[in-house]
CSV table of C-alpha atoms in Angstrom, one decimal:
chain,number,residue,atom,x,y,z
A,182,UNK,CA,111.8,83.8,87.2
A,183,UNK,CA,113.4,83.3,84.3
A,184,UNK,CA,114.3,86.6,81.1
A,185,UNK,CA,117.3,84.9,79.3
A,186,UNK,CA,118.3,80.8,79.0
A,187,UNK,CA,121.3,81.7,81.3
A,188,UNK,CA,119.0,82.5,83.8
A,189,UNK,CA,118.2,78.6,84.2
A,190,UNK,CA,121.8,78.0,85.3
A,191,UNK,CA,121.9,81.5,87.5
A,192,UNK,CA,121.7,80.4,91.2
A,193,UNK,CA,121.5,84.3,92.2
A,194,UNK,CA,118.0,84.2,90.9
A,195,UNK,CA,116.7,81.7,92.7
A,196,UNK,CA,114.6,82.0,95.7
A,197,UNK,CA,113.2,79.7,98.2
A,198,UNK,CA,109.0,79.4,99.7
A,199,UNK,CA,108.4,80.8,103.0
A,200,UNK,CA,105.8,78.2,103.5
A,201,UNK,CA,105.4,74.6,102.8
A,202,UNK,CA,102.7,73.3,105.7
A,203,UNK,CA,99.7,73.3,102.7
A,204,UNK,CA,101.6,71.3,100.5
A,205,UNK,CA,103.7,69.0,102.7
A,206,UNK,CA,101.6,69.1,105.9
A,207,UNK,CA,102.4,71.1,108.8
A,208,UNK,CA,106.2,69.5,109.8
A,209,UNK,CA,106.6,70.8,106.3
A,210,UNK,CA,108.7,67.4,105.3
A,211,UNK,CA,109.0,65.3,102.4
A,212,UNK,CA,110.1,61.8,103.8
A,213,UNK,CA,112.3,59.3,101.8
A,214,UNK,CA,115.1,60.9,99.7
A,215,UNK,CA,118.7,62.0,100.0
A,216,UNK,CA,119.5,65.6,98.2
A,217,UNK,CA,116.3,66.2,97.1
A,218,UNK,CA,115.7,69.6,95.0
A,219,UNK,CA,111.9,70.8,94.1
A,220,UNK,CA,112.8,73.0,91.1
A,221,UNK,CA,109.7,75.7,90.1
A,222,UNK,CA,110.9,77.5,86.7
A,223,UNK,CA,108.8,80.6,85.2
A,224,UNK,CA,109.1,82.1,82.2
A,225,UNK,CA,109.4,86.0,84.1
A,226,UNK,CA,106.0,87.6,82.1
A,227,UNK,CA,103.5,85.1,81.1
A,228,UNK,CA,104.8,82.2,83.9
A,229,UNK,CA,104.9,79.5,81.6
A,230,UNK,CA,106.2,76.3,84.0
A,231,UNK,CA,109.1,74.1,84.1
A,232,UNK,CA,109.3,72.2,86.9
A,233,UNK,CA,111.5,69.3,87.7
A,234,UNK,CA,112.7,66.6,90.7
A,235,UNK,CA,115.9,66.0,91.6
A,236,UNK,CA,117.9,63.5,94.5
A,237,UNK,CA,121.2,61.7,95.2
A,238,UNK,CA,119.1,58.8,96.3
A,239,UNK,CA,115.6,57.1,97.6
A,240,UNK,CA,114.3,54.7,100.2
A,241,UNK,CA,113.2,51.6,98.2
A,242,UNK,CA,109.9,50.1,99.0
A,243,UNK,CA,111.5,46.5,98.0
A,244,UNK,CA,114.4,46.7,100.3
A,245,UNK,CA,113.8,49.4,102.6
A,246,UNK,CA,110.1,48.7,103.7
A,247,UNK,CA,109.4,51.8,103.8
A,248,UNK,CA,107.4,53.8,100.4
A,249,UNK,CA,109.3,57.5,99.8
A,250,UNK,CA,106.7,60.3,100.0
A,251,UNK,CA,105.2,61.4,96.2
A,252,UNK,CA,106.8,64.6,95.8
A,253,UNK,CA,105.6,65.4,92.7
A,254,UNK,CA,101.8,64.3,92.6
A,255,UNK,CA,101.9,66.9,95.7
A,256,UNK,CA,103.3,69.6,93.4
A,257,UNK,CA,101.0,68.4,90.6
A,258,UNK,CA,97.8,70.0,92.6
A,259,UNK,CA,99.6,72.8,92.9
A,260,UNK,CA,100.6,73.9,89.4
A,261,UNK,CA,98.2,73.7,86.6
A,262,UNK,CA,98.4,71.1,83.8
A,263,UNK,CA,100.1,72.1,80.5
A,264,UNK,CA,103.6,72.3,82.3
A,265,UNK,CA,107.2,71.8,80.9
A,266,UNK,CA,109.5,68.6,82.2
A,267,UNK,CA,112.2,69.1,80.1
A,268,UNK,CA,114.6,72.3,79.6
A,269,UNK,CA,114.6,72.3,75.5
A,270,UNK,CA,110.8,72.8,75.6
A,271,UNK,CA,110.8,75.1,77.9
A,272,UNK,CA,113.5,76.6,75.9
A,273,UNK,CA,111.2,76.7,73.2
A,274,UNK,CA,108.7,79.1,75.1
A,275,UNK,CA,110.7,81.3,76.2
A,276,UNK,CA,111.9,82.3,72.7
A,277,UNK,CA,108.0,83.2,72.2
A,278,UNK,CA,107.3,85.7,75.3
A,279,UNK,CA,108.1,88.7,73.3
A,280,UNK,CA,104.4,88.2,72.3
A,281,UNK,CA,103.5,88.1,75.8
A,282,UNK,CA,101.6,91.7,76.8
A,283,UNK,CA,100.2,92.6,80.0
A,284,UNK,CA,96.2,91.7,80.4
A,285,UNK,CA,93.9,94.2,80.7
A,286,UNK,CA,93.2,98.3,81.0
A,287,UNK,CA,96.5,100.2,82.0
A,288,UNK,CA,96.0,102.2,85.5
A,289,UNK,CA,99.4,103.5,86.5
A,290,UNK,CA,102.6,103.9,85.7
A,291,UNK,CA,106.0,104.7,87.5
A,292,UNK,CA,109.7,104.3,87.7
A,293,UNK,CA,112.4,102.9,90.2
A,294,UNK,CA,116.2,103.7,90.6
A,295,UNK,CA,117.9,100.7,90.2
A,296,UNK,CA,121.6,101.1,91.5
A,297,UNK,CA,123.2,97.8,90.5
A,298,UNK,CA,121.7,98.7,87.3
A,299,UNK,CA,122.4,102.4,87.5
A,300,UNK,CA,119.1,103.4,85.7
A,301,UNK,CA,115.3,103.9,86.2
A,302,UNK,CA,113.2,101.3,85.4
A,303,UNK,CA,109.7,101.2,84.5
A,304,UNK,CA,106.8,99.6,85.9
A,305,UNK,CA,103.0,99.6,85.1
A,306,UNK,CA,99.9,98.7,87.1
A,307,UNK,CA,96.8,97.3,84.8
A,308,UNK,CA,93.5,95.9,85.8
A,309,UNK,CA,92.2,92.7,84.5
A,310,UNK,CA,89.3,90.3,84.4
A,311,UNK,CA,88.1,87.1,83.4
A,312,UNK,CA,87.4,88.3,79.9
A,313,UNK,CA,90.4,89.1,79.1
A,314,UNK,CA,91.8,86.4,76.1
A,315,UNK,CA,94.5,84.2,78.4
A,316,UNK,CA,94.0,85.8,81.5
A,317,UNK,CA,92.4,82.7,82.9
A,318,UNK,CA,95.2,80.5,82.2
A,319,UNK,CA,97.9,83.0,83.4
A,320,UNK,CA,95.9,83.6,86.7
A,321,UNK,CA,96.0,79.6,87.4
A,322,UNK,CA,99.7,80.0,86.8
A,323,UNK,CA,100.2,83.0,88.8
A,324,UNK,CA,97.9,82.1,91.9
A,325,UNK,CA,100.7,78.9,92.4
A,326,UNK,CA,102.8,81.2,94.1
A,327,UNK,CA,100.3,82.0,97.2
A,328,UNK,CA,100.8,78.3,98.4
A,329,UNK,CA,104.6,79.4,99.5
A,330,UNK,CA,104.2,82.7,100.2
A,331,UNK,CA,101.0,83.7,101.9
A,332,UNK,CA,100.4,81.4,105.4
A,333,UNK,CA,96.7,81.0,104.9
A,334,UNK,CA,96.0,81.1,101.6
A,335,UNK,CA,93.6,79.8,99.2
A,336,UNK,CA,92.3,79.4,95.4
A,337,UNK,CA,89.7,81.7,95.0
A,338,UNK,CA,87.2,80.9,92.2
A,339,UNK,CA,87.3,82.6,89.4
A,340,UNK,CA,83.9,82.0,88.1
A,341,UNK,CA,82.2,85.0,90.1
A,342,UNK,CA,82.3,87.9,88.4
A,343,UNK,CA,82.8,90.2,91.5
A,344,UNK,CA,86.7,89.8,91.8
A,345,UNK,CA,88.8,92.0,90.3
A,346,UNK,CA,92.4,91.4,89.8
A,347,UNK,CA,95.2,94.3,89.6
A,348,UNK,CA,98.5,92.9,88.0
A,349,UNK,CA,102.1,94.6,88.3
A,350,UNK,CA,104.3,94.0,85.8
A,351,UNK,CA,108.2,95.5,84.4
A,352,UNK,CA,109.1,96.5,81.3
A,353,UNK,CA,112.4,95.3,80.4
A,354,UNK,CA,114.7,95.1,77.2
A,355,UNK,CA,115.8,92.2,75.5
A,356,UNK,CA,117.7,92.3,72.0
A,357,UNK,CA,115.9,95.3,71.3
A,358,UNK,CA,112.4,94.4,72.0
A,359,UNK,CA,109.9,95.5,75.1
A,360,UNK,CA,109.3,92.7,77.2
A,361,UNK,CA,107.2,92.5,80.4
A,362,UNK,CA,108.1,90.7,83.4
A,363,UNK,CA,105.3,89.6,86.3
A,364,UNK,CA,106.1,91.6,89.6
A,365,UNK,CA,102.8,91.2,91.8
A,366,UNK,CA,99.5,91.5,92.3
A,367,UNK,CA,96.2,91.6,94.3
A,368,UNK,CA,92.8,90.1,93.7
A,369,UNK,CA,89.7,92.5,95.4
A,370,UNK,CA,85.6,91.2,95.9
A,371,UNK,CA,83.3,93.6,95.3
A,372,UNK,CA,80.6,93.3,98.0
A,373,UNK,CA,77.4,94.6,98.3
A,374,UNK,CA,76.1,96.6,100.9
A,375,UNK,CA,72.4,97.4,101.0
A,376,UNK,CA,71.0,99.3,98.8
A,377,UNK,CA,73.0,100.5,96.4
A,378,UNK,CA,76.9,100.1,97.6
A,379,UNK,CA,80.0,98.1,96.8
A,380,UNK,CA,82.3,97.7,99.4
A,381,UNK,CA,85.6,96.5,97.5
A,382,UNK,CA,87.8,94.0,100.0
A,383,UNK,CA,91.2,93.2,99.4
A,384,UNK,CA,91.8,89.5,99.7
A,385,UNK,CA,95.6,88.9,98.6
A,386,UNK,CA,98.0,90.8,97.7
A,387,UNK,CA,101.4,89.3,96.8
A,388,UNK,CA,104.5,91.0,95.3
A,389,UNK,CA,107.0,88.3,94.4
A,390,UNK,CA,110.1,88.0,96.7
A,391,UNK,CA,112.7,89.5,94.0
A,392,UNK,CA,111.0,92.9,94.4
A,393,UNK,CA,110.3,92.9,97.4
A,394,UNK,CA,111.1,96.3,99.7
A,395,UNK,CA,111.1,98.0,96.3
A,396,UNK,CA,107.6,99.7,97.2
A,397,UNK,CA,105.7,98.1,94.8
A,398,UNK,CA,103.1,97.4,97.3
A,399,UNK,CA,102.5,100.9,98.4
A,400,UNK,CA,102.1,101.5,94.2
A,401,UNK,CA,99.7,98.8,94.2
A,402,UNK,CA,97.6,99.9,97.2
A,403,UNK,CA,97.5,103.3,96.2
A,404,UNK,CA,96.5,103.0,92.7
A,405,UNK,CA,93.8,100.3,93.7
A,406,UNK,CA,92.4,102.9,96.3
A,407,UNK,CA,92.4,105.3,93.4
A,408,UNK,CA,90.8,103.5,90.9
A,409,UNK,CA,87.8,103.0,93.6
A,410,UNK,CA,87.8,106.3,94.9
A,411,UNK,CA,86.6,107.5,91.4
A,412,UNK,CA,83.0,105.3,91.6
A,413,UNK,CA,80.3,107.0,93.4
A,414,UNK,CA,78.8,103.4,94.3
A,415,UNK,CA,81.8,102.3,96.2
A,416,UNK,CA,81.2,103.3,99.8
A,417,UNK,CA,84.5,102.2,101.5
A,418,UNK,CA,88.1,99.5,101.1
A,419,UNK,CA,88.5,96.8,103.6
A,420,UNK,CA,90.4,93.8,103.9
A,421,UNK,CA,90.2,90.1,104.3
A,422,UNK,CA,92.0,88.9,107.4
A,423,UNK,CA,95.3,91.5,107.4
A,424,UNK,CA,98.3,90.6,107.7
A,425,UNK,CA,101.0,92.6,110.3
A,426,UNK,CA,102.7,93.6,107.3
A,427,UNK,CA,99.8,94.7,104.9
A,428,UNK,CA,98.5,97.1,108.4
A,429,UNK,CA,101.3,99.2,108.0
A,430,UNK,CA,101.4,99.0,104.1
A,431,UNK,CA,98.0,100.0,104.4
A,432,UNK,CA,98.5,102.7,106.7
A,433,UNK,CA,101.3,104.5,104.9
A,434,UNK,CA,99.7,104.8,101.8
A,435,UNK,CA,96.2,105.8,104.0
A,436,UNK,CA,98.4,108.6,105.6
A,437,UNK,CA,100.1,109.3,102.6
A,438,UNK,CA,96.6,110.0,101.0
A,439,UNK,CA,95.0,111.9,103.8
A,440,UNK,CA,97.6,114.2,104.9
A,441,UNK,CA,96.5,117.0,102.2
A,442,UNK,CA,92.8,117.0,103.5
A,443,UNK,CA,91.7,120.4,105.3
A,444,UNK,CA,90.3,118.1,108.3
A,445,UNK,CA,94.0,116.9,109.2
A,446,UNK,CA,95.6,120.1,109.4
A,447,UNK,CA,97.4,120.5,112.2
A,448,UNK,CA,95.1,122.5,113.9
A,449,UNK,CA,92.1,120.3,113.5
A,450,UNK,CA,94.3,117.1,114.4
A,451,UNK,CA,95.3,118.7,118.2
A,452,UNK,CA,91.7,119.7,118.6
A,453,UNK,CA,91.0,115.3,118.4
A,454,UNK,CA,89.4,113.0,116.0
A,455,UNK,CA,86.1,114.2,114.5
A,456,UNK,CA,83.5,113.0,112.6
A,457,UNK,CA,84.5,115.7,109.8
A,458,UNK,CA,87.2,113.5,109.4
A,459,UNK,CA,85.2,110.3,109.0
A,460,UNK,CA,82.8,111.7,106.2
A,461,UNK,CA,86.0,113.9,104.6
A,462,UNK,CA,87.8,110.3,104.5
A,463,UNK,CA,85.3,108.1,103.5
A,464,UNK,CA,83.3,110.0,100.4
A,465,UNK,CA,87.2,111.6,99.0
A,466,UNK,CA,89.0,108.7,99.6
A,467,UNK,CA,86.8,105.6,100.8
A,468,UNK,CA,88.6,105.0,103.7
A,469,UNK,CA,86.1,103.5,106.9
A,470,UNK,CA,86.1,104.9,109.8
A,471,UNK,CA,88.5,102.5,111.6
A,472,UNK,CA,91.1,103.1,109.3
A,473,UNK,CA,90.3,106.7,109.4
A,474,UNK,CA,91.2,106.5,113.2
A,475,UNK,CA,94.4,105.3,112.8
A,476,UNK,CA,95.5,108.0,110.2
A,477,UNK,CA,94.8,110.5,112.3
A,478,UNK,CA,96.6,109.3,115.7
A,479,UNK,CA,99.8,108.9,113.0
A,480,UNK,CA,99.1,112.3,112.1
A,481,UNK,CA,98.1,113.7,115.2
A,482,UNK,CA,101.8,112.0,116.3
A,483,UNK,CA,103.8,114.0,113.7
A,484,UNK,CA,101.6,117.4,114.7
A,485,UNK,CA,102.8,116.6,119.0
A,486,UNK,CA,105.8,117.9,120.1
A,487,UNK,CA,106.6,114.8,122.6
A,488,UNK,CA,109.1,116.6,124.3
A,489,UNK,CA,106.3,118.8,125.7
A,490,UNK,CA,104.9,117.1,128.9
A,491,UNK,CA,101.7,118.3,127.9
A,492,UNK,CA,101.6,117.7,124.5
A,493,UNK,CA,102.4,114.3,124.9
A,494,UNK,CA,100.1,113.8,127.6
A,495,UNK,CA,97.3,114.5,125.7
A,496,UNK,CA,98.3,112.3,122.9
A,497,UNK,CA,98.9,109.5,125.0
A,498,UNK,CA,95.6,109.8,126.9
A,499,UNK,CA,93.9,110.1,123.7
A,500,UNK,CA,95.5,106.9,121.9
A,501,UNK,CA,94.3,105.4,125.5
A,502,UNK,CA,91.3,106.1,125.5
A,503,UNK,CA,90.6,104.1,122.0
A,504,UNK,CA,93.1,101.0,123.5
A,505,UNK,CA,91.1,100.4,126.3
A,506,UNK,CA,87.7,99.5,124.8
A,507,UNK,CA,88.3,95.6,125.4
A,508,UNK,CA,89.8,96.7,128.8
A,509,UNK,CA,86.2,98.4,129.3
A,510,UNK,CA,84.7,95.5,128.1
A,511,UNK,CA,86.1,92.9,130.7
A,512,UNK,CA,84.9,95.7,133.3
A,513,UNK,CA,81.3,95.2,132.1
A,514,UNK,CA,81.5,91.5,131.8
A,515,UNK,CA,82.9,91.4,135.5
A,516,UNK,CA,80.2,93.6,136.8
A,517,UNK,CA,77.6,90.9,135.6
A,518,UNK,CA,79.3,87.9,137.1
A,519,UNK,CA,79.4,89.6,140.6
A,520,UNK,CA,75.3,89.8,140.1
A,521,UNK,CA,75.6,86.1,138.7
A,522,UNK,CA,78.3,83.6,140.2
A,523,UNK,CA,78.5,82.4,143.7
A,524,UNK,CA,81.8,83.9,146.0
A,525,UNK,CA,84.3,81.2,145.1
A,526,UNK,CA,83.5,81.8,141.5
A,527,UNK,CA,83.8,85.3,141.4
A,528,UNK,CA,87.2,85.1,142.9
A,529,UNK,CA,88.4,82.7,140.2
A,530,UNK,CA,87.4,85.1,137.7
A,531,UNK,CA,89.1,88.1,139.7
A,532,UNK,CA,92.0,86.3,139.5
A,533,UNK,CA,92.0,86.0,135.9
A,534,UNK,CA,91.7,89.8,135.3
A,535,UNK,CA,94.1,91.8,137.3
A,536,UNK,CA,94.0,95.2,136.7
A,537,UNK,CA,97.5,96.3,137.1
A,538,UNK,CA,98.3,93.9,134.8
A,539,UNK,CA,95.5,95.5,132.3
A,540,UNK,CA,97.3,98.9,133.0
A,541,UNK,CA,101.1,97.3,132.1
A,542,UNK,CA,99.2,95.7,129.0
A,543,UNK,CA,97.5,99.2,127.5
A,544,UNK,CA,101.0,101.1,128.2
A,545,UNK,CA,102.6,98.2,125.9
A,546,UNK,CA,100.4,98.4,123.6
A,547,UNK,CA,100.7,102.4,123.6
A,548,UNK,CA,104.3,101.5,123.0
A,549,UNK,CA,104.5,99.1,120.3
A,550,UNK,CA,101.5,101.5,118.4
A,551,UNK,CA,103.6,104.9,118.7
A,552,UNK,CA,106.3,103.0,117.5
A,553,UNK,CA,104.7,101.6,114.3
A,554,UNK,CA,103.6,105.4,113.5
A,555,UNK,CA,107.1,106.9,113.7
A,556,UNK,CA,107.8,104.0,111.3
A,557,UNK,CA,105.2,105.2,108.7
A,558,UNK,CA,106.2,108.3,109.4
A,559,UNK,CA,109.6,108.0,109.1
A,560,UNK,CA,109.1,106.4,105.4
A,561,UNK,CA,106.6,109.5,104.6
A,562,UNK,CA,109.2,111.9,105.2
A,563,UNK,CA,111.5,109.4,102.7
A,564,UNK,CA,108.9,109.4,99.9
């Protein structure tokens, strides 16, 4: 992501895709050169491209046999036309993006310590659409950046009028001017839900890898969930196919939002999880009922004094109780094939669902989950 010409030169700010497979097929290979370098250039706020090939040497179809893969008509699919190939043009651009503003209505803003810096710097969190002059050409630029980053995703299209996009960007100095730099951002579809209802899902989120564990994610999620919580015809947030890490963004900033509500005081959270929570959650802050659930075992967690045998007994029996609905569901399934299957059949499928191992699996599970919320909690008690 390039600020200032030096930065073309500056290894430090270079960083590498965690994915490859949907470019360069699962082995994630490019066959046929020595040395190669795929170089991706950005200009940091409006992501104008320069993008170049470099290698020591090729495999020659003439002498070799064998045809070199082609690199760059793969990367061409990628990256939208209009592209630089040679540094002076690209140069050239940069020189302009001083002009370059964010798109957009202005939602949030906030401020992070920098230490290498020594200062605060600014950020701002601004919701855009399709509408918005250049917006559509700085999307297709921008949306490049999911093919190395996010495992499964995909080009959404642009056309339907139901996304919304939320774009984070930092304000930076250079020779005296304000200039903006792209940091992240998420794309949401609005659907409807009979008869009068949006239900708003989150389908990628992506905060680009130099500000990363900065906790612009959180200040995305958060401001999104607030700008939705505002609209009477929204009934609840969801999301597309979660990844591990977006469930615990997700729940920190849920638990972070809940914790001031009168139905998760600490008296209401020992007495267990009620539907006073559910509606509380969902019409304040359009959180489902799911989600709602897991808030409150985190909370519930931070109200238990573990190192009271009681206490903790209850909490564990409670997270339990929620864990072992596929358990219970296995149960029923194996009641119906002893009406159903033959002996010898039966015993196969006994064999296949061993309930000791069931009981070793919940108590992992219990595990891993209690130690996911000490994590949230831990960062709540940073923030």
């Amino acid at each position: 992501l390039v600020r200032f010409p030096e930065d073309l030169e500056d290894e430090n700010t270079t960083f590498n895709p965690e994915y490859s497979h949907q470019v360069f097929g699962d082995d994630e290979v490019a066959f046929g050169y020595k040395g190669l370098k795929i170089l991706l250039y950005y200009i940091a706020g409006n992501l104008s491209t320069l993008f170049r090939i470099e290698y020591t040497s090729k495999v020659n179809e003439k002498f070799d046999c064998v045809e070199a893969d082609d690199v760059e008509s793969k990367i061409r699919e990628i990256i939208p036309p209009g592209f630089c190939t040679n540094t002076d043009d690209f140069v050239s651009l940069l020189e302009k993006e001083v002009n370059f503003k964010p798109f957009g209505m202005l939602l949030h803003t906030y401020s992070v310590h920098n230490e290498e810096a020594g200062e605060d710097i600014t950020y701002q969190i601004y919701k855009a659409d399709m509408t918005c002059p250049g917006f559509r050409e700085y999307h297709e630029r921008l949306q490049t950046f999911l093919m190395w980053f996010i495992e499964t995703a995909s080009f959404i299209d642009v056309d339907d009028e139901r996304w919304n996009y939320f774009l984070v960007f930092e304000k930076y100095n250079k020779d005296g001017a304000t200039l903006f730099a792209t940091v992240g951002y998420m794309t949401v579809y609005n659907y409807y839900v009979y008869p009068d209802k949006t239900r708003p899902r989150v389908s990628q989120m992506l905060i680009l890898p130099p500000f990363q564990g900065e906790g612009h994610g959180a200040q995305l999620l958060e401001t999104v969930h607030r700008y939705y919580m505002s609209s009477p015809t929204v009934l609840d947030i969801t999301a597309e196919d979660p990844s591990e890490n977006y469930v615990k963004l997700r729940d920190f900033v849920l638990v972070k939002l809940c914790q001031d509500l009168l139905c998760f005081s600490p008296g209401k959270l020992m007495q267990g999880f009620s539907q006073e929570m559910v509606m509380e959650a969902q019409q304040k802050l359009k959180i489902n009922k799911q989600h709602t659930r897991r808030v409150y075992e985190i909370l519930r967690l931070r109200a238990t004094d573990m190192g009271d045998a009681e206490q903790s007994r209850s909490y564990r029996l409670d997270v339990k109780r929620r864990l072992i609905g596929p358990y219970k569901k296995k149960q029923r399934e194996l009641a119906k094939m002893r009406r159903c299957l033959r002996p010898e059949e039966l015993t196969n499928q006994l064999n296949q669902i061993d309930i000791n191992m069931q009981h070793e699996q919940l108590e992992e599970s219990f595990q891993q989950l209690v130690s996911d919320y000490r994590r949230v909690l831990e960062r709540l008690a940073q923030a």
